[in-house]
Amino acid sequence: MSAMWLVPQHFLDGMAEALNSVGQTEFFYCELPKSMSSVASAMAGLRLAAGNFLASFILSTVDNVTKSGGRESWLFDDINKWHYESYYWLLAIMNSFNLFCFLVCSWAYGPCKEEGFSKDRDDGEDLKEEE
């Protein structure tokens, strides 16, 4: 099996990370008070650190669970016998659950403060008053 099968998955993962970083930073700056802007920047780094720690935990847990009972591990025993398809199906299921949680939290949170304000700016009158 060619490693090129992983290119679309890693491309989508990179795009999701880039768009998430921008969206999260924008959300923090819009919703938090101005005095907490440095906290918003620190939260972005904290998110990356927690994500990397969680990925390492998931990888070691999958390895320990799949090699228990005398079975071969999905990931670390032999490169010719790896079961990446099972590991990526597990990640797809976890990401689907994550998407569902995001949609529920987004619905429960409601519109941002800036959303109502930007609708008023469509006629351009608010822009003239600010200048």
PDB file of C-alpha atoms in Angstrom, residues 28 32 35-44:
ATOM      1  CA  PHE A  28     -11.320  34.829  21.645  1.00  0.00           C
ATOM      2  CA  LEU A  32     -13.226  38.110  25.673  1.00  0.00           C
ATOM      3  CA  SER A  35      -7.744  43.108  28.932  1.00  0.00           C
ATOM      4  CA  MET A  36      -7.673  39.346  28.314  1.00  0.00           C
ATOM      5  CA  SER A  37      -6.195  39.430  24.789  1.00  0.00           C
ATOM      6  CA  SER A  38      -2.905  37.908  25.956  1.00  0.00           C
ATOM      7  CA  VAL A  39      -4.847  35.086  27.610  1.00  0.00           C
ATOM      8  CA  ALA A  40      -6.462  34.375  24.233  1.00  0.00           C
ATOM      9  CA  SER A  41      -3.040  33.999  22.613  1.00  0.00           C
ATOM     10  CA  ALA A  42      -1.895  31.703  25.405  1.00  0.00           C
ATOM     11  CA  MET A  43      -5.020  29.564  24.987  1.00  0.00           C
ATOM     12  CA  ALA A  44      -4.057  28.844  21.372  1.00  0.00           C
TER      13      ALA A  44
END
